[in-house]
Amino acid sequence: IHGFKGHGTEDGSVESILAMSEDLAEYGVTAFHPTLYSSVEEKFLEDIKAIKEAMGKEKGAKILGMHLEGPFVSPNKIGVQKPETIHTVDLDFMNRLWEAAEGKIVNMTVAPEIKGMRELALDCLKKGIVLQAGHTDAMYENMVEGMQAGILHSTHLFNAMSQLHHRNPGAVGAVLIHPEMSCEIIADGVHVHRDLFKLLQRDKPTDKIVLVTDALRPTEQMEGTLYANKEEVVLEGGCFHRKVDGVIAGSALTMIQGVKNLVDFGMSIEDAVRCASSNPAQIMHHVNKGLLIPGRDADVVVFDKHFNVLMSIIGGEIKKNII
Protein backbone atom coordinates (compact mmCIF):
# COMPACT_ATOMS: atom_id res chain seq x y z
CA ILE A 1 0.00 0.00 0.00
CA HIS A 2 1.40 3.37 -1.08
CA GLY A 3 -1.00 5.65 0.73
CA PHE A 4 -4.44 6.25 2.18
CA LYS A 5 -6.83 9.14 2.75
CA GLY A 6 -4.45 11.84 1.54
CA HIS A 7 -1.28 10.53 3.21
CA GLY A 8 1.40 8.59 1.38
CA THR A 9 4.76 6.95 1.70
CA GLU A 10 6.13 9.45 -0.84
CA ASP A 11 5.56 12.26 1.67
CA GLY A 12 8.77 11.36 3.50
CA SER A 13 6.92 12.17 6.71
CA VAL A 14 6.59 10.20 9.93
CA GLU A 15 3.26 11.94 10.50
CA SER A 16 1.91 10.69 7.17
CA ILE A 17 2.87 7.10 7.92
CA LEU A 18 1.26 7.30 11.36
CA ALA A 19 -1.90 8.83 9.86
CA MET A 20 -2.07 5.87 7.48
CA SER A 21 -1.83 3.54 10.47
CA GLU A 22 -4.77 5.17 12.25
CA ASP A 23 -6.96 5.41 9.16
CA LEU A 24 -6.30 1.84 8.05
CA ALA A 25 -7.46 0.46 11.41
CA GLU A 26 -10.85 2.05 10.77
CA TYR A 27 -11.07 0.01 7.57
CA GLY A 28 -10.19 -3.30 9.21
CA VAL A 29 -6.45 -3.42 8.54
CA THR A 30 -4.41 -4.64 11.51
CA ALA A 31 -0.90 -4.61 9.99
CA PHE A 32 0.74 -3.42 6.78
CA HIS A 33 3.93 -2.87 4.80
CA PRO A 34 4.21 0.76 3.65
CA THR A 35 5.34 0.48 0.04
CA LEU A 36 7.78 2.82 -1.67
CA TYR A 37 8.23 3.42 -5.37
CA SER A 38 11.77 4.07 -6.54
CA SER A 39 13.14 7.58 -6.01
CA VAL A 40 16.45 9.33 -6.54
CA GLU A 41 18.75 8.21 -3.75
CA GLU A 42 18.46 11.20 -1.40
CA LYS A 43 14.65 11.10 -1.52
CA PHE A 44 14.57 7.30 -1.29
CA LEU A 45 16.64 7.33 1.89
CA GLU A 46 14.46 10.08 3.37
CA ASP A 47 11.27 8.09 2.71
CA ILE A 48 12.79 4.89 4.10
CA LYS A 49 13.90 6.63 7.28
CA ALA A 50 10.42 8.11 7.80
CA ILE A 51 8.87 4.64 7.76
CA LYS A 52 11.52 3.25 10.09
CA GLU A 53 11.02 6.13 12.52
CA ALA A 54 7.23 5.60 12.52
CA MET A 55 7.57 1.95 13.53
CA GLY A 56 6.62 1.43 17.16
CA LYS A 57 4.69 4.71 17.36
CA GLU A 58 1.52 3.50 15.63
CA LYS A 59 -1.90 4.09 17.15
CA GLY A 60 -3.62 1.89 14.59
CA ALA A 61 -2.43 -0.79 12.17
CA LYS A 62 1.05 -2.07 12.97
CA ILE A 63 3.92 -1.43 10.57
CA LEU A 64 5.68 -4.77 10.12
CA GLY A 65 8.41 -3.43 7.86
CA MET A 66 8.54 -1.91 4.41
CA HIS A 67 8.24 -3.02 0.79
CA LEU A 68 10.51 -1.45 -1.81
CA GLU A 69 8.87 -1.60 -5.25
CA GLY A 70 12.19 -1.07 -6.99
CA PRO A 71 14.70 0.34 -7.81
CA PHE A 72 16.12 -2.77 -9.50
CA VAL A 73 13.32 -3.26 -12.03
CA SER A 74 12.93 -3.19 -15.80
CA PRO A 75 12.91 0.22 -17.52
CA ASN A 76 10.39 -1.33 -19.94
CA LYS A 77 7.83 -2.11 -17.22
CA ILE A 78 8.01 0.82 -14.83
CA GLY A 79 4.31 1.70 -14.91
CA VAL A 80 4.03 5.23 -13.51
CA GLN A 81 7.41 5.16 -11.80
CA LYS A 82 9.88 7.73 -13.08
CA PRO A 83 12.58 6.45 -15.47
CA GLU A 84 15.37 8.39 -13.75
CA THR A 85 14.73 6.47 -10.50
CA ILE A 86 15.26 3.00 -11.99
CA HIS A 87 18.67 1.54 -11.15
CA THR A 88 20.98 -1.15 -12.45
CA VAL A 89 22.02 -3.68 -9.83
CA ASP A 90 24.37 -2.03 -7.34
CA LEU A 91 25.14 -3.89 -4.12
CA ASP A 92 26.61 -0.78 -2.49
CA PHE A 93 23.38 1.11 -3.19
CA MET A 94 21.39 -1.82 -1.81
CA ASN A 95 23.43 -1.71 1.37
CA ARG A 96 22.78 2.02 1.76
CA LEU A 97 19.04 1.36 1.49
CA TRP A 98 19.33 -1.47 4.01
CA GLU A 99 21.27 0.64 6.47
CA ALA A 100 18.78 3.52 6.19
CA ALA A 101 15.97 1.05 6.94
CA GLU A 102 17.93 -0.41 9.87
CA GLY A 103 17.07 -3.87 8.59
CA LYS A 104 13.33 -3.24 8.25
CA ILE A 105 13.01 -3.99 4.53
CA VAL A 106 10.76 -7.06 4.53
CA ASN A 107 10.16 -7.47 0.81
CA MET A 108 11.42 -6.00 -2.44
CA THR A 109 10.19 -6.09 -6.03
CA VAL A 110 12.88 -6.92 -8.58
CA ALA A 111 13.17 -7.81 -12.26
CA PRO A 112 14.85 -11.25 -12.52
CA GLU A 113 16.25 -10.55 -16.00
CA ILE A 114 18.48 -7.59 -15.21
CA LYS A 115 22.25 -8.06 -15.11
CA GLY A 116 23.65 -8.94 -11.69
CA MET A 117 20.31 -10.07 -10.26
CA ARG A 118 21.64 -13.40 -8.98
CA GLU A 119 24.25 -11.61 -6.85
CA LEU A 120 21.63 -9.16 -5.58
CA ALA A 121 19.21 -11.99 -4.80
CA LEU A 122 21.77 -13.90 -2.78
CA ASP A 123 22.67 -10.73 -0.86
CA CYS A 124 19.01 -9.99 -0.11
CA LEU A 125 18.28 -13.53 0.98
CA LYS A 126 21.14 -13.32 3.47
CA LYS A 127 19.44 -10.22 4.84
CA GLY A 128 16.12 -12.07 5.10
CA ILE A 129 14.37 -10.00 2.42
CA VAL A 130 11.53 -11.69 0.53
CA LEU A 131 12.12 -11.10 -3.18
CA GLN A 132 9.24 -10.86 -5.60
CA ALA A 133 9.27 -10.64 -9.37
CA GLY A 134 7.53 -7.56 -10.68
CA HIS A 135 7.88 -4.61 -13.03
CA THR A 136 9.67 -7.17 -15.15
CA ASP A 137 10.07 -7.91 -18.85
CA ALA A 138 11.55 -11.33 -18.09
CA MET A 139 11.63 -14.20 -20.52
CA TYR A 140 10.41 -17.48 -19.05
CA GLU A 141 14.01 -18.66 -18.68
CA ASN A 142 14.87 -15.51 -16.70
CA MET A 143 12.04 -16.31 -14.30
CA VAL A 144 13.29 -19.86 -13.80
CA GLU A 145 16.79 -18.55 -13.08
CA GLY A 146 15.25 -16.09 -10.63
CA MET A 147 13.40 -18.88 -8.84
CA GLN A 148 16.64 -20.82 -8.54
CA ALA A 149 18.17 -17.71 -6.92
CA GLY A 150 15.28 -17.46 -4.45
CA ILE A 151 12.80 -15.10 -6.13
CA LEU A 152 9.66 -17.05 -5.24
CA HIS A 153 6.95 -14.41 -4.87
CA SER A 154 5.48 -12.01 -7.45
CA THR A 155 4.15 -8.46 -7.38
CA HIS A 156 0.58 -7.77 -8.56
CA LEU A 157 0.31 -10.72 -10.95
CA PHE A 158 -0.67 -9.86 -14.55
CA ASN A 159 0.22 -6.17 -14.10
CA ALA A 160 3.55 -4.61 -15.16
CA MET A 161 5.10 -7.89 -16.26
CA SER A 162 5.71 -9.93 -19.42
CA GLN A 163 2.53 -11.70 -20.42
CA LEU A 164 1.74 -15.31 -21.30
CA HIS A 165 2.61 -16.22 -24.89
CA HIS A 166 2.66 -19.67 -26.44
CA ARG A 167 6.33 -19.31 -27.45
CA ASN A 168 7.45 -17.41 -24.37
CA PRO A 169 5.37 -18.00 -21.24
CA GLY A 170 6.96 -14.90 -19.70
CA ALA A 171 6.60 -13.85 -16.08
CA VAL A 172 2.87 -14.58 -15.96
CA GLY A 173 3.39 -18.07 -17.36
CA ALA A 174 6.19 -18.83 -14.92
CA VAL A 175 4.04 -17.87 -11.94
CA LEU A 176 1.17 -20.02 -13.20
CA ILE A 177 3.33 -23.00 -14.15
CA HIS A 178 5.44 -23.30 -11.00
CA PRO A 179 3.53 -24.25 -7.82
CA GLU A 180 6.32 -22.94 -5.59
CA MET A 181 5.70 -19.39 -6.85
CA SER A 182 3.29 -17.30 -4.80
CA CYS A 183 1.66 -14.15 -6.08
CA GLU A 184 -0.02 -10.90 -5.15
CA ILE A 185 -3.14 -9.85 -6.99
CA ILE A 186 -5.16 -6.62 -7.07
CA ALA A 187 -8.83 -7.56 -6.77
CA ASP A 188 -10.47 -4.33 -7.87
CA GLY A 189 -11.95 -5.77 -11.07
CA VAL A 190 -10.02 -3.20 -13.11
CA HIS A 191 -6.38 -4.22 -12.89
CA VAL A 192 -7.29 -7.88 -13.49
CA HIS A 193 -10.43 -9.22 -15.19
CA ARG A 194 -12.70 -10.93 -12.68
CA ASP A 195 -12.76 -14.24 -14.59
CA LEU A 196 -8.98 -14.55 -14.38
CA PHE A 197 -9.49 -15.15 -10.66
CA LYS A 198 -11.20 -18.43 -11.61
CA LEU A 199 -8.11 -19.45 -13.57
CA LEU A 200 -5.88 -18.44 -10.68
CA GLN A 201 -7.88 -20.49 -8.17
CA ARG A 202 -7.74 -23.57 -10.39
CA ASP A 203 -4.02 -23.15 -10.96
CA LYS A 204 -2.51 -22.01 -7.66
CA PRO A 205 -2.84 -23.49 -4.18
CA THR A 206 -4.94 -21.03 -2.18
CA ASP A 207 -2.12 -20.44 0.31
CA LYS A 208 0.00 -19.01 -2.53
CA ILE A 209 -2.43 -16.17 -3.33
CA VAL A 210 -2.10 -12.81 -1.54
CA LEU A 211 -4.69 -10.06 -1.82
CA VAL A 212 -3.16 -6.59 -2.10
CA THR A 213 -4.76 -3.21 -2.62
CA ASP A 214 -1.75 -1.36 -4.09
CA ALA A 215 -3.77 1.66 -2.93
CA LEU A 216 -2.46 5.12 -3.70
CA ARG A 217 -2.30 8.23 -1.53
CA PRO A 218 -5.77 9.60 -2.44
CA THR A 219 -7.65 6.34 -1.75
CA GLU A 220 -10.78 7.24 0.27
CA GLN A 221 -9.76 10.93 0.19
CA MET A 222 -13.09 12.73 0.09
CA GLU A 223 -12.07 16.26 -0.92
CA GLY A 224 -9.28 18.34 -2.41
CA THR A 225 -6.98 17.79 -5.37
CA LEU A 226 -5.79 14.19 -5.68
CA TYR A 227 -2.05 13.49 -5.89
CA ALA A 228 -0.16 10.22 -6.14
CA ASN A 229 3.60 9.89 -6.53
CA LYS A 230 3.74 13.71 -6.85
CA GLU A 231 1.42 13.75 -9.89
CA GLU A 232 -2.21 14.84 -10.09
CA VAL A 233 -4.61 11.95 -10.62
CA VAL A 234 -8.35 11.52 -11.17
CA LEU A 235 -10.61 8.71 -9.98
CA GLU A 236 -12.38 7.09 -12.93
CA GLY A 237 -13.87 3.63 -13.33
CA GLY A 238 -12.71 2.41 -9.94
CA CYS A 239 -9.02 3.31 -10.18
CA PHE A 240 -6.75 6.33 -10.43
CA HIS A 241 -5.53 7.74 -13.74
CA ARG A 242 -2.84 10.34 -14.33
CA LYS A 243 -4.58 13.56 -15.24
CA VAL A 244 -1.95 14.51 -17.80
CA ASP A 245 -2.35 11.45 -20.06
CA GLY A 246 -5.05 9.15 -18.64
CA VAL A 247 -2.62 6.30 -17.90
CA ILE A 248 -3.72 4.08 -15.00
CA ALA A 249 -1.74 5.25 -11.98
CA GLY A 250 -2.94 2.71 -9.43
CA SER A 251 -5.66 1.31 -7.27
CA ALA A 252 -8.33 2.92 -5.10
CA LEU A 253 -9.11 -0.39 -3.40
CA THR A 254 -9.57 -0.96 0.32
CA MET A 255 -8.72 -4.35 1.81
CA ILE A 256 -12.26 -5.10 3.00
CA GLN A 257 -13.60 -4.26 -0.47
CA GLY A 258 -10.96 -6.55 -1.94
CA VAL A 259 -12.16 -9.42 0.25
CA LYS A 260 -15.74 -8.74 -0.84
CA ASN A 261 -14.66 -8.66 -4.48
CA LEU A 262 -12.91 -12.03 -4.18
CA VAL A 263 -16.14 -13.51 -2.87
CA ASP A 264 -18.08 -11.84 -5.68
CA PHE A 265 -15.57 -13.31 -8.16
CA GLY A 266 -16.34 -16.83 -6.90
CA MET A 267 -13.94 -17.48 -4.02
CA SER A 268 -15.24 -18.82 -0.73
CA ILE A 269 -15.31 -16.30 2.09
CA GLU A 270 -12.92 -18.50 4.06
CA ASP A 271 -10.33 -18.48 1.28
CA ALA A 272 -10.84 -14.77 0.60
CA VAL A 273 -10.06 -13.98 4.23
CA ARG A 274 -6.97 -16.23 4.09
CA CYS A 275 -5.71 -14.26 1.09
CA ALA A 276 -5.82 -11.13 3.26
CA SER A 277 -4.45 -12.62 6.49
CA SER A 278 -2.71 -15.96 6.96
CA ASN A 279 -1.31 -16.18 3.42
CA PRO A 280 0.65 -12.90 3.47
CA ALA A 281 1.72 -13.54 7.07
CA GLN A 282 3.17 -16.91 6.10
CA ILE A 283 4.86 -15.75 2.90
CA MET A 284 6.39 -12.70 4.63
CA HIS A 285 7.52 -14.79 7.62
CA HIS A 286 5.47 -12.89 10.19
CA VAL A 287 5.24 -15.85 12.56
CA ASN A 288 3.03 -14.11 15.14
CA LYS A 289 0.43 -12.97 12.62
CA GLY A 290 -2.35 -14.39 10.50
CA LEU A 291 -3.96 -17.05 12.69
CA LEU A 292 -6.16 -16.93 15.79
CA ILE A 293 -4.37 -19.55 17.85
CA PRO A 294 -2.68 -19.44 21.28
CA GLY A 295 0.60 -17.54 21.18
CA ARG A 296 -0.20 -15.46 18.09
CA ASP A 297 -1.03 -11.75 18.18
CA ALA A 298 -4.70 -11.03 18.90
CA ASP A 299 -5.46 -9.21 15.65
CA VAL A 300 -9.17 -9.52 14.90
CA VAL A 301 -11.52 -7.87 12.43
CA VAL A 302 -15.31 -8.24 12.69
CA PHE A 303 -17.46 -7.40 9.67
CA ASP A 304 -21.09 -7.98 8.77
CA LYS A 305 -22.63 -9.77 5.79
CA HIS A 306 -22.35 -6.59 3.75
CA PHE A 307 -18.60 -6.34 4.52
CA ASN A 308 -18.95 -3.31 6.75
CA VAL A 309 -16.14 -3.27 9.33
CA LEU A 310 -17.67 -3.27 12.82
CA MET A 311 -14.65 -3.90 15.02
CA SER A 312 -10.85 -3.84 14.74
CA ILE A 313 -8.69 -5.37 17.47
CA ILE A 314 -4.92 -4.98 17.14
CA GLY A 315 -2.62 -6.76 19.56
CA GLY A 316 -5.55 -7.31 21.88
CA GLU A 317 -6.52 -3.61 21.92
CA ILE A 318 -9.84 -2.47 20.50
CA LYS A 319 -9.17 0.23 17.89
CA LYS A 320 -12.68 0.43 16.43
CA ASN A 321 -16.03 -0.75 17.79
CA ILE A 322 -19.42 0.16 16.35
CA ILE A 323 -21.19 -3.06 17.30
Coordinates of C-alpha atoms in Angstrom, one line a residue:
I1 CA 0.0 0.0 0.0
H2 CA 1.4 3.4 -1.1
G3 CA -1.0 5.7 0.7
F4 CA -4.4 6.2 2.2
K5 CA -6.8 9.1 2.7
G6 CA -4.4 11.8 1.5
H7 CA -1.3 10.5 3.2
G8 CA 1.4 8.6 1.4
T9 CA 4.8 6.9 1.7
E10 CA 6.1 9.5 -0.8
D11 CA 5.6 12.3 1.7
G12 CA 8.8 11.4 3.5
S13 CA 6.9 12.2 6.7
V14 CA 6.6 10.2 9.9
E15 CA 3.3 11.9 10.5
S16 CA 1.9 10.7 7.2
I17 CA 2.9 7.1 7.9
L18 CA 1.3 7.3 11.4
A19 CA -1.9 8.8 9.9
M20 CA -2.1 5.9 7.5
S21 CA -1.8 3.5 10.5
E22 CA -4.8 5.2 12.3
D23 CA -7.0 5.4 9.2
L24 CA -6.3 1.8 8.1
A25 CA -7.5 0.5 11.4
E26 CA -10.9 2.1 10.8
Y27 CA -11.1 0.0 7.6
G28 CA -10.2 -3.3 9.2
V29 CA -6.4 -3.4 8.5
T30 CA -4.4 -4.6 11.5
A31 CA -0.9 -4.6 10.0
F32 CA 0.7 -3.4 6.8
H33 CA 3.9 -2.9 4.8
P34 CA 4.2 0.8 3.7
T35 CA 5.3 0.5 0.0
L36 CA 7.8 2.8 -1.7
Y37 CA 8.2 3.4 -5.4
S38 CA 11.8 4.1 -6.5
S39 CA 13.1 7.6 -6.0
V40 CA 16.4 9.3 -6.5
E41 CA 18.7 8.2 -3.7
E42 CA 18.5 11.2 -1.4
K43 CA 14.7 11.1 -1.5
F44 CA 14.6 7.3 -1.3
L45 CA 16.6 7.3 1.9
E46 CA 14.5 10.1 3.4
D47 CA 11.3 8.1 2.7
I48 CA 12.8 4.9 4.1
K49 CA 13.9 6.6 7.3
A50 CA 10.4 8.1 7.8
I51 CA 8.9 4.6 7.8
K52 CA 11.5 3.3 10.1
E53 CA 11.0 6.1 12.5
A54 CA 7.2 5.6 12.5
M55 CA 7.6 1.9 13.5
G56 CA 6.6 1.4 17.2
K57 CA 4.7 4.7 17.4
E58 CA 1.5 3.5 15.6
K59 CA -1.9 4.1 17.1
G60 CA -3.6 1.9 14.6
A61 CA -2.4 -0.8 12.2
K62 CA 1.0 -2.1 13.0
I63 CA 3.9 -1.4 10.6
L64 CA 5.7 -4.8 10.1
G65 CA 8.4 -3.4 7.9
M66 CA 8.5 -1.9 4.4
H67 CA 8.2 -3.0 0.8
L68 CA 10.5 -1.4 -1.8
E69 CA 8.9 -1.6 -5.3
G70 CA 12.2 -1.1 -7.0
P71 CA 14.7 0.3 -7.8
F72 CA 16.1 -2.8 -9.5
V73 CA 13.3 -3.3 -12.0
S74 CA 12.9 -3.2 -15.8
P75 CA 12.9 0.2 -17.5
N76 CA 10.4 -1.3 -19.9
K77 CA 7.8 -2.1 -17.2
I78 CA 8.0 0.8 -14.8
G79 CA 4.3 1.7 -14.9
V80 CA 4.0 5.2 -13.5
Q81 CA 7.4 5.2 -11.8
K82 CA 9.9 7.7 -13.1
P83 CA 12.6 6.4 -15.5
E84 CA 15.4 8.4 -13.7
T85 CA 14.7 6.5 -10.5
I86 CA 15.3 3.0 -12.0
H87 CA 18.7 1.5 -11.2
T88 CA 21.0 -1.1 -12.4
V89 CA 22.0 -3.7 -9.8
D90 CA 24.4 -2.0 -7.3
L91 CA 25.1 -3.9 -4.1
D92 CA 26.6 -0.8 -2.5
F93 CA 23.4 1.1 -3.2
M94 CA 21.4 -1.8 -1.8
N95 CA 23.4 -1.7 1.4
R96 CA 22.8 2.0 1.8
L97 CA 19.0 1.4 1.5
W98 CA 19.3 -1.5 4.0
E99 CA 21.3 0.6 6.5
A100 CA 18.8 3.5 6.2
A101 CA 16.0 1.1 6.9
E102 CA 17.9 -0.4 9.9
G103 CA 17.1 -3.9 8.6
K104 CA 13.3 -3.2 8.3
I105 CA 13.0 -4.0 4.5
V106 CA 10.8 -7.1 4.5
N107 CA 10.2 -7.5 0.8
M108 CA 11.4 -6.0 -2.4
T109 CA 10.2 -6.1 -6.0
V110 CA 12.9 -6.9 -8.6
A111 CA 13.2 -7.8 -12.3
P112 CA 14.9 -11.2 -12.5
E113 CA 16.2 -10.6 -16.0
I114 CA 18.5 -7.6 -15.2
K115 CA 22.2 -8.1 -15.1
G116 CA 23.7 -8.9 -11.7
M117 CA 20.3 -10.1 -10.3
R118 CA 21.6 -13.4 -9.0
E119 CA 24.3 -11.6 -6.8
L120 CA 21.6 -9.2 -5.6
A121 CA 19.2 -12.0 -4.8
L122 CA 21.8 -13.9 -2.8
D123 CA 22.7 -10.7 -0.9
C124 CA 19.0 -10.0 -0.1
L125 CA 18.3 -13.5 1.0
K126 CA 21.1 -13.3 3.5
K127 CA 19.4 -10.2 4.8
G128 CA 16.1 -12.1 5.1
I129 CA 14.4 -10.0 2.4
V130 CA 11.5 -11.7 0.5
L131 CA 12.1 -11.1 -3.2
Q132 CA 9.2 -10.9 -5.6
A133 CA 9.3 -10.6 -9.4
G134 CA 7.5 -7.6 -10.7
H135 CA 7.9 -4.6 -13.0
T136 CA 9.7 -7.2 -15.2
D137 CA 10.1 -7.9 -18.9
A138 CA 11.5 -11.3 -18.1
M139 CA 11.6 -14.2 -20.5
Y140 CA 10.4 -17.5 -19.1
E141 CA 14.0 -18.7 -18.7
N142 CA 14.9 -15.5 -16.7
M143 CA 12.0 -16.3 -14.3
V144 CA 13.3 -19.9 -13.8
E145 CA 16.8 -18.5 -13.1
G146 CA 15.2 -16.1 -10.6
M147 CA 13.4 -18.9 -8.8
Q148 CA 16.6 -20.8 -8.5
A149 CA 18.2 -17.7 -6.9
G150 CA 15.3 -17.5 -4.4
I151 CA 12.8 -15.1 -6.1
L152 CA 9.7 -17.0 -5.2
H153 CA 6.9 -14.4 -4.9
S154 CA 5.5 -12.0 -7.5
T155 CA 4.2 -8.5 -7.4
H156 CA 0.6 -7.8 -8.6
L157 CA 0.3 -10.7 -10.9
F158 CA -0.7 -9.9 -14.6
N159 CA 0.2 -6.2 -14.1
A160 CA 3.6 -4.6 -15.2
M161 CA 5.1 -7.9 -16.3
S162 CA 5.7 -9.9 -19.4
Q163 CA 2.5 -11.7 -20.4
L164 CA 1.7 -15.3 -21.3
H165 CA 2.6 -16.2 -24.9
H166 CA 2.7 -19.7 -26.4
R167 CA 6.3 -19.3 -27.5
N168 CA 7.5 -17.4 -24.4
P169 CA 5.4 -18.0 -21.2
G170 CA 7.0 -14.9 -19.7
A171 CA 6.6 -13.8 -16.1
V172 CA 2.9 -14.6 -16.0
G173 CA 3.4 -18.1 -17.4
A174 CA 6.2 -18.8 -14.9
V175 CA 4.0 -17.9 -11.9
L176 CA 1.2 -20.0 -13.2
I177 CA 3.3 -23.0 -14.1
H178 CA 5.4 -23.3 -11.0
P179 CA 3.5 -24.3 -7.8
E180 CA 6.3 -22.9 -5.6
M181 CA 5.7 -19.4 -6.9
S182 CA 3.3 -17.3 -4.8
C183 CA 1.7 -14.1 -6.1
E184 CA 0.0 -10.9 -5.1
I185 CA -3.1 -9.9 -7.0
I186 CA -5.2 -6.6 -7.1
A187 CA -8.8 -7.6 -6.8
D188 CA -10.5 -4.3 -7.9
G189 CA -11.9 -5.8 -11.1
V190 CA -10.0 -3.2 -13.1
H191 CA -6.4 -4.2 -12.9
V192 CA -7.3 -7.9 -13.5
H193 CA -10.4 -9.2 -15.2
R194 CA -12.7 -10.9 -12.7
D195 CA -12.8 -14.2 -14.6
L196 CA -9.0 -14.6 -14.4
F197 CA -9.5 -15.2 -10.7
K198 CA -11.2 -18.4 -11.6
L199 CA -8.1 -19.5 -13.6
L200 CA -5.9 -18.4 -10.7
Q201 CA -7.9 -20.5 -8.2
R202 CA -7.7 -23.6 -10.4
D203 CA -4.0 -23.2 -11.0
K204 CA -2.5 -22.0 -7.7
P205 CA -2.8 -23.5 -4.2
T206 CA -4.9 -21.0 -2.2
D207 CA -2.1 -20.4 0.3
K208 CA 0.0 -19.0 -2.5
I209 CA -2.4 -16.2 -3.3
V210 CA -2.1 -12.8 -1.5
L211 CA -4.7 -10.1 -1.8
V212 CA -3.2 -6.6 -2.1
T213 CA -4.8 -3.2 -2.6
D214 CA -1.8 -1.4 -4.1
A215 CA -3.8 1.7 -2.9
L216 CA -2.5 5.1 -3.7
R217 CA -2.3 8.2 -1.5
P218 CA -5.8 9.6 -2.4
T219 CA -7.7 6.3 -1.8
E220 CA -10.8 7.2 0.3
Q221 CA -9.8 10.9 0.2
M222 CA -13.1 12.7 0.1
E223 CA -12.1 16.3 -0.9
G224 CA -9.3 18.3 -2.4
T225 CA -7.0 17.8 -5.4
L226 CA -5.8 14.2 -5.7
Y227 CA -2.0 13.5 -5.9
A228 CA -0.2 10.2 -6.1
N229 CA 3.6 9.9 -6.5
K230 CA 3.7 13.7 -6.9
E231 CA 1.4 13.7 -9.9
E232 CA -2.2 14.8 -10.1
V233 CA -4.6 11.9 -10.6
V234 CA -8.3 11.5 -11.2
L235 CA -10.6 8.7 -10.0
E236 CA -12.4 7.1 -12.9
G237 CA -13.9 3.6 -13.3
G238 CA -12.7 2.4 -9.9
C239 CA -9.0 3.3 -10.2
F240 CA -6.8 6.3 -10.4
H241 CA -5.5 7.7 -13.7
R242 CA -2.8 10.3 -14.3
K243 CA -4.6 13.6 -15.2
V244 CA -1.9 14.5 -17.8
D245 CA -2.4 11.5 -20.1
G246 CA -5.0 9.2 -18.6
V247 CA -2.6 6.3 -17.9
I248 CA -3.7 4.1 -15.0
A249 CA -1.7 5.3 -12.0
G250 CA -2.9 2.7 -9.4
S251 CA -5.7 1.3 -7.3
A252 CA -8.3 2.9 -5.1
L253 CA -9.1 -0.4 -3.4
T254 CA -9.6 -1.0 0.3
M255 CA -8.7 -4.3 1.8
I256 CA -12.3 -5.1 3.0
Q257 CA -13.6 -4.3 -0.5
G258 CA -11.0 -6.6 -1.9
V259 CA -12.2 -9.4 0.3
K260 CA -15.7 -8.7 -0.8
N261 CA -14.7 -8.7 -4.5
L262 CA -12.9 -12.0 -4.2
V263 CA -16.1 -13.5 -2.9
D264 CA -18.1 -11.8 -5.7
F265 CA -15.6 -13.3 -8.2
G266 CA -16.3 -16.8 -6.9
M267 CA -13.9 -17.5 -4.0
S268 CA -15.2 -18.8 -0.7
I269 CA -15.3 -16.3 2.1
E270 CA -12.9 -18.5 4.1
D271 CA -10.3 -18.5 1.3
A272 CA -10.8 -14.8 0.6
V273 CA -10.1 -14.0 4.2
R274 CA -7.0 -16.2 4.1
C275 CA -5.7 -14.3 1.1
A276 CA -5.8 -11.1 3.3
S277 CA -4.5 -12.6 6.5
S278 CA -2.7 -16.0 7.0
N279 CA -1.3 -16.2 3.4
P280 CA 0.7 -12.9 3.5
A281 CA 1.7 -13.5 7.1
Q282 CA 3.2 -16.9 6.1
I283 CA 4.9 -15.7 2.9
M284 CA 6.4 -12.7 4.6
H285 CA 7.5 -14.8 7.6
H286 CA 5.5 -12.9 10.2
V287 CA 5.2 -15.8 12.6
N288 CA 3.0 -14.1 15.1
K289 CA 0.4 -13.0 12.6
G290 CA -2.3 -14.4 10.5
L291 CA -4.0 -17.0 12.7
L292 CA -6.2 -16.9 15.8
I293 CA -4.4 -19.6 17.9
P294 CA -2.7 -19.4 21.3
G295 CA 0.6 -17.5 21.2
R296 CA -0.2 -15.5 18.1
D297 CA -1.0 -11.8 18.2
A298 CA -4.7 -11.0 18.9
D299 CA -5.5 -9.2 15.7
V300 CA -9.2 -9.5 14.9
V301 CA -11.5 -7.9 12.4
V302 CA -15.3 -8.2 12.7
F303 CA -17.5 -7.4 9.7
D304 CA -21.1 -8.0 8.8
K305 CA -22.6 -9.8 5.8
H306 CA -22.4 -6.6 3.8
F307 CA -18.6 -6.3 4.5
N308 CA -19.0 -3.3 6.7
V309 CA -16.1 -3.3 9.3
L310 CA -17.7 -3.3 12.8
M311 CA -14.6 -3.9 15.0
S312 CA -10.8 -3.8 14.7
I313 CA -8.7 -5.4 17.5
I314 CA -4.9 -5.0 17.1
G315 CA -2.6 -6.8 19.6
G316 CA -5.6 -7.3 21.9
E317 CA -6.5 -3.6 21.9
I318 CA -9.8 -2.5 20.5
K319 CA -9.2 0.2 17.9
K320 CA -12.7 0.4 16.4
N321 CA -16.0 -0.8 17.8
I322 CA -19.4 0.2 16.4
I323 CA -21.2 -3.1 17.3

